[in-house]
Coordinates of C-alpha atoms in Angstrom, one line a residue:
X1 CA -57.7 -93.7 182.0
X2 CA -57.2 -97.4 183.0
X3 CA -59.3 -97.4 185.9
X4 CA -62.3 -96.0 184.1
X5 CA -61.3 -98.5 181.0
X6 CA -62.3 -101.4 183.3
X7 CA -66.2 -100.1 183.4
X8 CA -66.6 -99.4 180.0
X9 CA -68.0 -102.5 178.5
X10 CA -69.0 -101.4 175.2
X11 CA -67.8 -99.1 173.2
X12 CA -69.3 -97.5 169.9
X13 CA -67.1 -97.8 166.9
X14 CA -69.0 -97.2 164.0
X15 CA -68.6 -94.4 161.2
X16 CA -70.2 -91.3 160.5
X17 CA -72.7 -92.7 157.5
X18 CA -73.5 -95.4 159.1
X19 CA -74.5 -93.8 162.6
X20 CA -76.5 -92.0 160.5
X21 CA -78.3 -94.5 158.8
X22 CA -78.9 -96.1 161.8
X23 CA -80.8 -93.2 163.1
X24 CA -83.0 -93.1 160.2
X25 CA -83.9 -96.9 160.4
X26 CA -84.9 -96.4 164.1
X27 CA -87.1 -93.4 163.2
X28 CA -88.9 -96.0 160.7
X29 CA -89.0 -98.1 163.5
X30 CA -90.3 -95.9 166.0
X31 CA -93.0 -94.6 163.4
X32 CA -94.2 -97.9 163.2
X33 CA -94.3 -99.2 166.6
X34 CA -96.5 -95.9 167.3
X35 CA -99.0 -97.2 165.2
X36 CA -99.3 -100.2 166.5
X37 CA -99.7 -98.6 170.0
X38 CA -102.8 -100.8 171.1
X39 CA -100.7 -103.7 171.1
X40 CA -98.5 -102.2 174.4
X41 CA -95.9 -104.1 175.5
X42 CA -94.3 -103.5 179.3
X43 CA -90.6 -102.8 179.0
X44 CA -88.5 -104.5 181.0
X45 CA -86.7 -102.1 184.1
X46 CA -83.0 -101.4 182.9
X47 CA -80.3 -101.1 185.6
X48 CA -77.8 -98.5 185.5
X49 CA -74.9 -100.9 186.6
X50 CA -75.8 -102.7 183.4
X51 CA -78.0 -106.0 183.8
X52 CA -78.4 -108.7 186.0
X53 CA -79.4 -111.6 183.8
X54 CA -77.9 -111.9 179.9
X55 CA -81.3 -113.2 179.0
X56 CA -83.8 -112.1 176.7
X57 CA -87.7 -113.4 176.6
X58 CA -89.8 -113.5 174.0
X59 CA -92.7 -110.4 174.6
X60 CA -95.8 -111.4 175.3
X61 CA -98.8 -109.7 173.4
X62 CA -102.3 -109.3 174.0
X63 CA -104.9 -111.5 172.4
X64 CA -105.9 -109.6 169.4
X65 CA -106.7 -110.6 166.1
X66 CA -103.9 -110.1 163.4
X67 CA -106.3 -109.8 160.6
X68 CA -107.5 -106.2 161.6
X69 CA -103.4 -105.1 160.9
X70 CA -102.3 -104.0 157.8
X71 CA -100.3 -106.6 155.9
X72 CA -97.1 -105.6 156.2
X73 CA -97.1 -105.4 159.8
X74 CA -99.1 -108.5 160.3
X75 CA -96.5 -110.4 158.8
X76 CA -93.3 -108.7 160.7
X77 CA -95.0 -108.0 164.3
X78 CA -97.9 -110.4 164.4
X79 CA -95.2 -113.4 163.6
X80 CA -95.7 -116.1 166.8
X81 CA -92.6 -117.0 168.0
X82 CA -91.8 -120.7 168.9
X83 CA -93.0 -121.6 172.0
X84 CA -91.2 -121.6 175.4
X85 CA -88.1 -120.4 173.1
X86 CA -85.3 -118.7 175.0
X87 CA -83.0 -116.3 173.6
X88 CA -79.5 -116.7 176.1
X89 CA -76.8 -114.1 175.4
X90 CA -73.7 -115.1 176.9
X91 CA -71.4 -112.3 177.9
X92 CA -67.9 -112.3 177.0
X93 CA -65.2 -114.5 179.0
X94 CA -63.9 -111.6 180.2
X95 CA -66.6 -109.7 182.2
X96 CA -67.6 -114.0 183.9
X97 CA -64.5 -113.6 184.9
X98 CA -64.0 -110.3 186.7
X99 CA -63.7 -109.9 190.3
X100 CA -65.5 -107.1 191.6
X101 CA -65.4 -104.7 195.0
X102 CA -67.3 -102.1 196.3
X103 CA -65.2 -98.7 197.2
X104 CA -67.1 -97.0 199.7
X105 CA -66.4 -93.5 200.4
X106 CA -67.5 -90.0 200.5
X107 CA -67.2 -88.0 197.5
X108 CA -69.5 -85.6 198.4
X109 CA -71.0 -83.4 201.3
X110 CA -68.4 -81.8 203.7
X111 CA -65.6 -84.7 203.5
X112 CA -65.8 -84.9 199.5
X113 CA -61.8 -83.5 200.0
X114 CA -61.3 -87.1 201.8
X115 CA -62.9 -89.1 199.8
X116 CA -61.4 -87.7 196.7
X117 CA -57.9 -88.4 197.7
X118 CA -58.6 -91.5 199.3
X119 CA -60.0 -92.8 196.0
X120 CA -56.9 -91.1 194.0
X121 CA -55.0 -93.5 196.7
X122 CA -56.7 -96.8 195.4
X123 CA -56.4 -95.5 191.5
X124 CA -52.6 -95.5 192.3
X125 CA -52.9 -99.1 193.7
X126 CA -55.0 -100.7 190.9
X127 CA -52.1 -99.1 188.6
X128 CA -49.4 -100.4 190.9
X129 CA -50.5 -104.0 191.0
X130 CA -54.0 -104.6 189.6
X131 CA -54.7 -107.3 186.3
X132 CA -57.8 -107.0 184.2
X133 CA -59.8 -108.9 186.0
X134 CA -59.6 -106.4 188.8
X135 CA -62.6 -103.9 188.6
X136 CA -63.7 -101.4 191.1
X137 CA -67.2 -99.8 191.9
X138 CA -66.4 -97.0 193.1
X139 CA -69.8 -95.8 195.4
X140 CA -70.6 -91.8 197.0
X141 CA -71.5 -92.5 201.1
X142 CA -72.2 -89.1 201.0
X143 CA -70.6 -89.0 204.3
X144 CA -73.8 -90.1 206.0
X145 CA -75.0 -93.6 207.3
X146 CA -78.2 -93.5 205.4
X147 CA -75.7 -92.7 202.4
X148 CA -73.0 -95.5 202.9
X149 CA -76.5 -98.0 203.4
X150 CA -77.6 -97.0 199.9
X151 CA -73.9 -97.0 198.4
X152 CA -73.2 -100.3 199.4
X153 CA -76.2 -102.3 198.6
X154 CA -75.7 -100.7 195.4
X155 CA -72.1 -102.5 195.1
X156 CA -73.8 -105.8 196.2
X157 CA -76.3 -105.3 193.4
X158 CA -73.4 -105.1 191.3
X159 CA -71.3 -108.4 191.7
X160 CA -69.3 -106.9 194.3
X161 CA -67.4 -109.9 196.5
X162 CA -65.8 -107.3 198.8
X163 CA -66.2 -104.2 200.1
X164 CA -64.3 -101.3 200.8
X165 CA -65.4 -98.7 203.3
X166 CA -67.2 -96.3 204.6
X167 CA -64.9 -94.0 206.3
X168 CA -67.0 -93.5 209.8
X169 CA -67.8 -96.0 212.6
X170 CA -71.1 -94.6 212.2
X171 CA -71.6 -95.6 208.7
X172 CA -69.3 -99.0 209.3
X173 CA -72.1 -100.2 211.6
X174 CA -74.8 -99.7 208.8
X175 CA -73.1 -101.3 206.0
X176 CA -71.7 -104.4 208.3
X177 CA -75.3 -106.1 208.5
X178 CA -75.8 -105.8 204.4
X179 CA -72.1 -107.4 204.2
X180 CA -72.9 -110.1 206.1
X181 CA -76.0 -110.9 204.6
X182 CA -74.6 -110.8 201.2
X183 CA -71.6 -113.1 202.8
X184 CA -68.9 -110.8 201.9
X185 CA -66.3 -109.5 204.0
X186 CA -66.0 -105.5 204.7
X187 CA -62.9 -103.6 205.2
X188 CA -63.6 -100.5 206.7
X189 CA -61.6 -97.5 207.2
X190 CA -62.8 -96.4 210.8
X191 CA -60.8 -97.0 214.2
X192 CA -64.1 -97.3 216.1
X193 CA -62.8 -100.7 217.6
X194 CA -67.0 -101.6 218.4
X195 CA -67.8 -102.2 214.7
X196 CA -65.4 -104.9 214.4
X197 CA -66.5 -108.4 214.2
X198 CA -65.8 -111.6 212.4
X199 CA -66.0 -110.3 208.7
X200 CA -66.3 -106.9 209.0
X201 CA -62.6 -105.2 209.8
X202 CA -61.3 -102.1 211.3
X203 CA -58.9 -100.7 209.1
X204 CA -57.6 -97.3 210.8
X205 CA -55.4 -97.0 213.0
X206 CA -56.8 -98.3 216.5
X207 CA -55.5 -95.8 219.8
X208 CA -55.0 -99.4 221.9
X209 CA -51.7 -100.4 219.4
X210 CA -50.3 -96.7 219.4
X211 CA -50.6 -96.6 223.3
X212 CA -49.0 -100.1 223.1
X213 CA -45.8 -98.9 221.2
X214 CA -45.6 -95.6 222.6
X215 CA -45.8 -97.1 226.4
X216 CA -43.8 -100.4 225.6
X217 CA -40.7 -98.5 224.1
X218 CA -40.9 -95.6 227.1
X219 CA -41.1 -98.8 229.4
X220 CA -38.4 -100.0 228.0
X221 CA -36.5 -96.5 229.0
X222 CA -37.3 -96.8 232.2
X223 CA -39.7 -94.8 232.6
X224 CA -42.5 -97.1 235.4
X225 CA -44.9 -94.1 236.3
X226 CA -47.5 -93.2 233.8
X227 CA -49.9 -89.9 234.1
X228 CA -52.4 -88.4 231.6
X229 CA -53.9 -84.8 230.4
X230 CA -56.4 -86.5 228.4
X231 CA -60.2 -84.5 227.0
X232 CA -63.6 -85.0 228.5
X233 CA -65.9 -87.5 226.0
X234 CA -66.1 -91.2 224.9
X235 CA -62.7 -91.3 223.1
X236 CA -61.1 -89.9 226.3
X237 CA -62.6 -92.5 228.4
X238 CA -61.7 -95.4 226.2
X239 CA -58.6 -94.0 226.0
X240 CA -57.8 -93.9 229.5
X241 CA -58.8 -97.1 230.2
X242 CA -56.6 -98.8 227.0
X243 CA -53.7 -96.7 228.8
X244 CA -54.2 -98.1 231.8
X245 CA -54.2 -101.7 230.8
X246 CA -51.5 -101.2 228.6
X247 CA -49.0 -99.6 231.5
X248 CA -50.0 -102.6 233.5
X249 CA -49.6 -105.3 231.5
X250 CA -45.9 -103.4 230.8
X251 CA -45.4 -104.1 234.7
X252 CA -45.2 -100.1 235.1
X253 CA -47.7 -98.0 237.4
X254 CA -50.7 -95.4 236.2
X255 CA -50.7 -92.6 239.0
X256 CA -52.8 -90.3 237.9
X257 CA -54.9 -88.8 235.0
X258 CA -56.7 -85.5 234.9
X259 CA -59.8 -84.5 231.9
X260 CA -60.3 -80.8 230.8
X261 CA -62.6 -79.3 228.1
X262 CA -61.5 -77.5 225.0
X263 CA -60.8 -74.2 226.5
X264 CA -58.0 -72.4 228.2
X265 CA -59.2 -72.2 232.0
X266 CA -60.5 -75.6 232.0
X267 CA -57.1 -76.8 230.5
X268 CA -55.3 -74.4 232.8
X269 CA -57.0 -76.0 235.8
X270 CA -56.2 -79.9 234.8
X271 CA -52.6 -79.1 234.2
X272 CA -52.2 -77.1 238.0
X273 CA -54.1 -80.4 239.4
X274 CA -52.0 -82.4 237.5
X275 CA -48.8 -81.3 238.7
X276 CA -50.2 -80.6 242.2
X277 CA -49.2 -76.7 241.6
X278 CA -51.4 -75.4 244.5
X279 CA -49.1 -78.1 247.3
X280 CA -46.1 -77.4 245.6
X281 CA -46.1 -73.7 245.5
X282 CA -47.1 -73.8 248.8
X283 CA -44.2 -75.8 249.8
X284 CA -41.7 -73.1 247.8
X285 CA -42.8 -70.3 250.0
X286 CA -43.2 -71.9 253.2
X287 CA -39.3 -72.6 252.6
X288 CA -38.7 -69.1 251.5
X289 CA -40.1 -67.8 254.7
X290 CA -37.7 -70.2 256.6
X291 CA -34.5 -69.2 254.8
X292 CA -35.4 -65.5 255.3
X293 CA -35.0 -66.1 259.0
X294 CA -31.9 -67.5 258.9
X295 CA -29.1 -65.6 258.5
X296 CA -26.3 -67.6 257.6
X297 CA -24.3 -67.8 254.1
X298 CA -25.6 -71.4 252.8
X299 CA -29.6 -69.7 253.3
X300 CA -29.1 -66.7 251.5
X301 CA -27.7 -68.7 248.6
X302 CA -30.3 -71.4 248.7
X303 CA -33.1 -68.6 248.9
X304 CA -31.3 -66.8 246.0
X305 CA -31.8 -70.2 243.7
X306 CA -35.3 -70.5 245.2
X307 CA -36.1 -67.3 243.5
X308 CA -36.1 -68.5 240.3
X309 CA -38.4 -70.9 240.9
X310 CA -42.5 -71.2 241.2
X311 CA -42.9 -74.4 242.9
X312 CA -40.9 -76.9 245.4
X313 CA -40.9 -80.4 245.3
X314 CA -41.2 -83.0 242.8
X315 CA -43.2 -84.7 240.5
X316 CA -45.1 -88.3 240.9
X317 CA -45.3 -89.4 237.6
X318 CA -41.7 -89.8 234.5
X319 CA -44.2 -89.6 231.9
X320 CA -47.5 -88.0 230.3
X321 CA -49.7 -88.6 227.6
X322 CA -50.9 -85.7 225.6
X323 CA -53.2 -87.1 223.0
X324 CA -53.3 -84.1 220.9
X325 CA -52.0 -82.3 217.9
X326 CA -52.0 -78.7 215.9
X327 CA -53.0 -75.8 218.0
X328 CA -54.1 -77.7 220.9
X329 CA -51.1 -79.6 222.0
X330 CA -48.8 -76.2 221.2
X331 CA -51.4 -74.6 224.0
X332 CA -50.8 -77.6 226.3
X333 CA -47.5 -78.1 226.2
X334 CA -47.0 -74.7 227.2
X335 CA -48.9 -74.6 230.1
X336 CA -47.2 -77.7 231.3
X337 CA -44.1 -76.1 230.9
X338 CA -45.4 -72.4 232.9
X339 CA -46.6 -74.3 235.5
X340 CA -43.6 -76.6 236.0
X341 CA -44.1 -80.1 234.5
X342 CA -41.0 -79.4 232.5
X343 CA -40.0 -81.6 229.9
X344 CA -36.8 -81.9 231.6
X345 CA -38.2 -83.6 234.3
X346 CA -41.3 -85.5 232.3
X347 CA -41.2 -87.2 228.9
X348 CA -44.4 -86.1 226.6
X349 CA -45.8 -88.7 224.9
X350 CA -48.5 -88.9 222.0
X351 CA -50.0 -91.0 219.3
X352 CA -50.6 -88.5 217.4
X353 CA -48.4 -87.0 214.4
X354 CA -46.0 -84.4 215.8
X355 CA -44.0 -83.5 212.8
X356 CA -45.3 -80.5 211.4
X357 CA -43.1 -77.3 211.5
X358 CA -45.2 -75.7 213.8
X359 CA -44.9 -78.4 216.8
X360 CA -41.1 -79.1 215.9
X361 CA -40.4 -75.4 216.4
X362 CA -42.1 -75.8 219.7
X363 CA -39.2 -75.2 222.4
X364 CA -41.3 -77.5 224.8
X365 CA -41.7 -80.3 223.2
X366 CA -38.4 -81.0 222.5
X367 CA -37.6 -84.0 223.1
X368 CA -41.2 -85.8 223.4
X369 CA -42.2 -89.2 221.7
X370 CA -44.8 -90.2 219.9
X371 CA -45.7 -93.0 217.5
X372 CA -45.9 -93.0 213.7
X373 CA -46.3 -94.4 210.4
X374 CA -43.4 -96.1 209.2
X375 CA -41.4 -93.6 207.8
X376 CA -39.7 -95.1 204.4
X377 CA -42.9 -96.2 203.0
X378 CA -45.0 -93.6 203.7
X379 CA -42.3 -90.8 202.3
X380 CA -42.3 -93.1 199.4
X381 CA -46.3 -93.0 199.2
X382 CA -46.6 -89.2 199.7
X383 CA -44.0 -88.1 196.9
X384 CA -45.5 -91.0 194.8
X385 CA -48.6 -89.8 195.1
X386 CA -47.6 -85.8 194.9
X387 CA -46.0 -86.7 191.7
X388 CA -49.1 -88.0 189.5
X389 CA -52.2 -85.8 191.4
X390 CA -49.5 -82.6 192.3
X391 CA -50.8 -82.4 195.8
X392 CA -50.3 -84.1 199.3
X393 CA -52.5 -86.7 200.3
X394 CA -54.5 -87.2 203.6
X395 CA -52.8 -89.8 206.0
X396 CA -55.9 -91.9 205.8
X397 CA -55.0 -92.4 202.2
X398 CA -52.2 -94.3 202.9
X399 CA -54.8 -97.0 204.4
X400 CA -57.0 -96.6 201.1
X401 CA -54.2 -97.9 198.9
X402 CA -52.8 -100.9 201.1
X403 CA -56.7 -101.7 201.5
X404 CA -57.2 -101.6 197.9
X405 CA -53.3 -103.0 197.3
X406 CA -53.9 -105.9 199.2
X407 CA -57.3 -106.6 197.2
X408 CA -56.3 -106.3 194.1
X409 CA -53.5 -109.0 195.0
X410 CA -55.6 -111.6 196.6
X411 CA -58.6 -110.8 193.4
X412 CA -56.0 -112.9 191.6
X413 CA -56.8 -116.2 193.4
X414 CA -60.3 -115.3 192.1
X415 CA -63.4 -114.2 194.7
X416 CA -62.0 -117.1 196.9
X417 CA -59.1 -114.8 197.6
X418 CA -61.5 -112.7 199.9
X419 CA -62.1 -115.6 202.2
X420 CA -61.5 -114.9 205.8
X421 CA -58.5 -117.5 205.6
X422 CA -56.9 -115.7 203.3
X423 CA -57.3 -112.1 204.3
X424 CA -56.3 -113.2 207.9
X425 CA -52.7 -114.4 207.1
X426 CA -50.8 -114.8 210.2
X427 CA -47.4 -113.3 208.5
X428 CA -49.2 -110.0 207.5
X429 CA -48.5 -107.1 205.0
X430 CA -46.2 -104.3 204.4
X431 CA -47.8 -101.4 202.8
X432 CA -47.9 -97.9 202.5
X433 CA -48.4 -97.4 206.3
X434 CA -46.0 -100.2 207.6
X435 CA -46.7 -103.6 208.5
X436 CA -50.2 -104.7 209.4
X437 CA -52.2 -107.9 209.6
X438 CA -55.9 -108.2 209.5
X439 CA -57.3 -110.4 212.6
X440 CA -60.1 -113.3 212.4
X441 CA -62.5 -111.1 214.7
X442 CA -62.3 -107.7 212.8
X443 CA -59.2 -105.7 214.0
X444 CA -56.5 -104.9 212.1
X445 CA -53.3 -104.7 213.6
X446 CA -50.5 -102.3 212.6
X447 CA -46.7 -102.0 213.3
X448 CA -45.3 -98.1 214.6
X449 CA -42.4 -96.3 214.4
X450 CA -41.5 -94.2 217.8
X451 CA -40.3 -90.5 217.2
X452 CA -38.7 -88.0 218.5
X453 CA -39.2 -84.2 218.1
X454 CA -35.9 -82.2 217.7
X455 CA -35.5 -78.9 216.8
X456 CA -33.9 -79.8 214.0
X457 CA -36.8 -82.3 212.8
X458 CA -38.1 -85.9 213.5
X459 CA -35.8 -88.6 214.4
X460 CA -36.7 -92.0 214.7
X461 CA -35.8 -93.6 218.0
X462 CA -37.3 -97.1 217.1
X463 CA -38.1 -98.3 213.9
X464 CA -41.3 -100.1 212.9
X465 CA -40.9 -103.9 213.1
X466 CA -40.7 -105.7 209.9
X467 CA -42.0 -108.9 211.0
X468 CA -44.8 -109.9 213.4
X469 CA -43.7 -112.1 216.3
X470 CA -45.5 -115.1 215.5
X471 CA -43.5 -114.9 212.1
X472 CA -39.2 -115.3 211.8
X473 CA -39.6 -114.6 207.9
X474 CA -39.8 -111.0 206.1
X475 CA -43.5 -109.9 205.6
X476 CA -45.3 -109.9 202.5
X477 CA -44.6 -106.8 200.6
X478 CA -48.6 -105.6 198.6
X479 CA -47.1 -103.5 196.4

């Protein structure tokens, strides 16, 4: 395998006969090193990553008298070597001049599944656009912070000039300190937005620049009166308050939000507050009662439409977020729709992925937005990557091979090409996932597509830019 080929420094290529007379000369020699076990010699530690330092010492033994040996031994073991003689293997030209990163992720515990395909996802880089120079230490986090600590001071140890990884903001923040110290830049795969800092990048996809595409395009719809349904917790209150800042600085107006727990009466309750149920049904049958007094023709009919309905009066808000997906946003979206925030009357809108069968079979979502990856290079990643490993990956491995993609390209100005200068390039990158650009102080900012759920599939309303603003030319493609 070529990625394994890059570790495997030497390799044994000697015949039968001779392997076997080589095994009885170090029997001889082990014989007679065990009689001369007085004379003990400390050996020196041996690394597993292979050594440090290509240099070799003379032994130093213990001040003993030669003449008490037997000849032949005094004359091979007792010989003095020259003094402060040094022994300097060189290694070959090709291992000085390797570039070397840490891959930090968790291939075992309860997300080895995620770690195994997102280090399938860099093998598929390295093969797409890696030279020989290009080597990878690939490290277990166990999923744990403890575990990405050890995993990544183990890189360092090894020569790595860049690392790659952990997966968890929990992990990120352990790892960042020995990155820094080591003064060499971390990429890491969280979206916790606190770990980032100059040096140490957030590579996953940050909630702020989906709530900026998904609120800019509806924005730019119309739509000026933003509400929420959004779960009790820290991501729900960061959340809201990115939303709110982002309908703002899009000149439009947040009027309202409501928070629920993960079951069905709590999320039962948000939605009624949300859509004021309790006023507006109350409204519907005061009406009713005045109709019913009247007796003339227009009455009856209006009270005849008004008996198909559940609530009078309309809604404050064009739009909602739902930040959800699977089960839970099938559940919501079906209260919302019971209890008359029809999707007729408000857009649904997410950054989450909505385009599994399931949701797009969902009569009321029809017709909701949400932001996604880019959807030409990401098809193009998934059957790619079906076709060698004969299984879909995860979504974050898309961000584990246009992390390791955009490595293996800048490894070939040498470790200089992990400067902050030149990971930070103002144009950006087009990967697996779209266009992105890594930012002096840690973020990383990528470029969505908006979609649309139709019963007949995903359409996309507004394609992914292809160029960042500060940029007129086409961005650099990593592949």
């Amino acid at each position: 395998m070529y990625f394994l080929y890059r570790f495997q420094f030497f390799k044994p290529n000697l015949q039968l006969s001779a392997r076997i007379n080589c095994k009885l000369f170090g029997a001889l020699i082990l014989m007679t090193l065990t009689a001369c076990e007085p004379y003990k010699v400390k050996s020196p530690p041996v690394s597993a990553q292979g050594p440090k330092k290509f240099i070799l010492s003379p032994f130093k033994t213990e001040t003993v008298s030669s003449s008490t040996a037997p000849v032949g031994i005094q004359s091979f073991f007792f010989r003095r070597p020259a003094e402060h003689k040094v022994v300097k293997l060189k290694p070959p030209k090709s291992i000085l001049d390797q570039v070397r990163i840490g891959l930090l992720l968790p291939l075992s515990g309860p997300n080895a599944a995620l770690g195994q395909t997102m280090m399938e996802a860099s093998f598929l880089a390295i093969f797409d656009g890696a030279n020989d120079k290009f080597v990878v230490l690939p490290r277990d986090t166990r999923g744990t912070p403890q575990g990405a600590k050890a995993a990544a001071q183990d890189a360092i140890n090894s020569g790595a000039r860049l690392l790659i990884g952990p997966v968890f903001g929990k992990s990120a923040k352990e790892v960042a300190p020995l990155a820094a110290e080591a003064s060499i830049n971390l990429i890491s795969f969280t979206n916790d937005r606190t770990v980032a800092a100059e040096g140490t990048f957030v590579f996953g996809f940050l909630p702020e620049d989906r709530l900026h595409r998904i609120v800019g395009y509806a924005a730019s719809k119309g739509i000026k009166r933003f509400a929420a349904l959004v779960p009790h917790g820290k991501f729900g209150e960061k959340l809201l308050a990115d939303y709110e800042r982002t309908i703002k600085a899009f000149g439009a107006t947040f009027v309202s939000y409501e928070r629920y727990l993960r079951n069905t009466k709590s999320i039962t309750s948000a939605i009624k507050r949300l859509g004021d149920f309790q006023t507006r049904r109350k409204a519907l049958i005061l009406k009713r009662n005045i109709l019913k007094k009247k007796n003339d023709p227009l009455s009856k009919r209006i009270l005849k439409k008004l008996a198909e309905k559940t609530v009078l009066g309309s809604l404050s808000f064009d739009a909602v977020l739902i930040p959800e997906t699977g089960k839970d946003l099938k559940a919501i979206v079906s209260l919302l729709s019971y209890y008359e925030i029809d999707r007729k009357q408000v857009k649904f809108i997410g950054i989450h992925d909505w385009s599994s069968r399931s949701l797009i079979k969902e009569p009321s979502l029809a017709g909701a937005w949400y932001v996604g990856l880019s959807p030409q290079p990401y098809s193009n990643f998934v059957r790619r990557f079906a076709s060698v490993f004969k299984k879909s990956p995860h979504q974050l491995s898309a961000l584990a091979y246009d992390a390791m993609a955009l490595s293996s390209i800048k490894a070939r100005e040498g470790p200089q090409g992990f400067n902050l200068d030149k990971l930070t390039a103002e144009n950006g990158f087009y990967g697996s996932a779209g266009l992105f650009r890594l930012r002096p102080a840690g973020a990383v900012q990528h470029m969505f597509s908006v979609m649309e759920v139709t019963p007949k599939g995903v359409e996309v309303v507004s394609p992914s830019p292809i160029s960042f603003s500060v940029s007129k030319t086409s961005p650099k493609n990593i592949k």
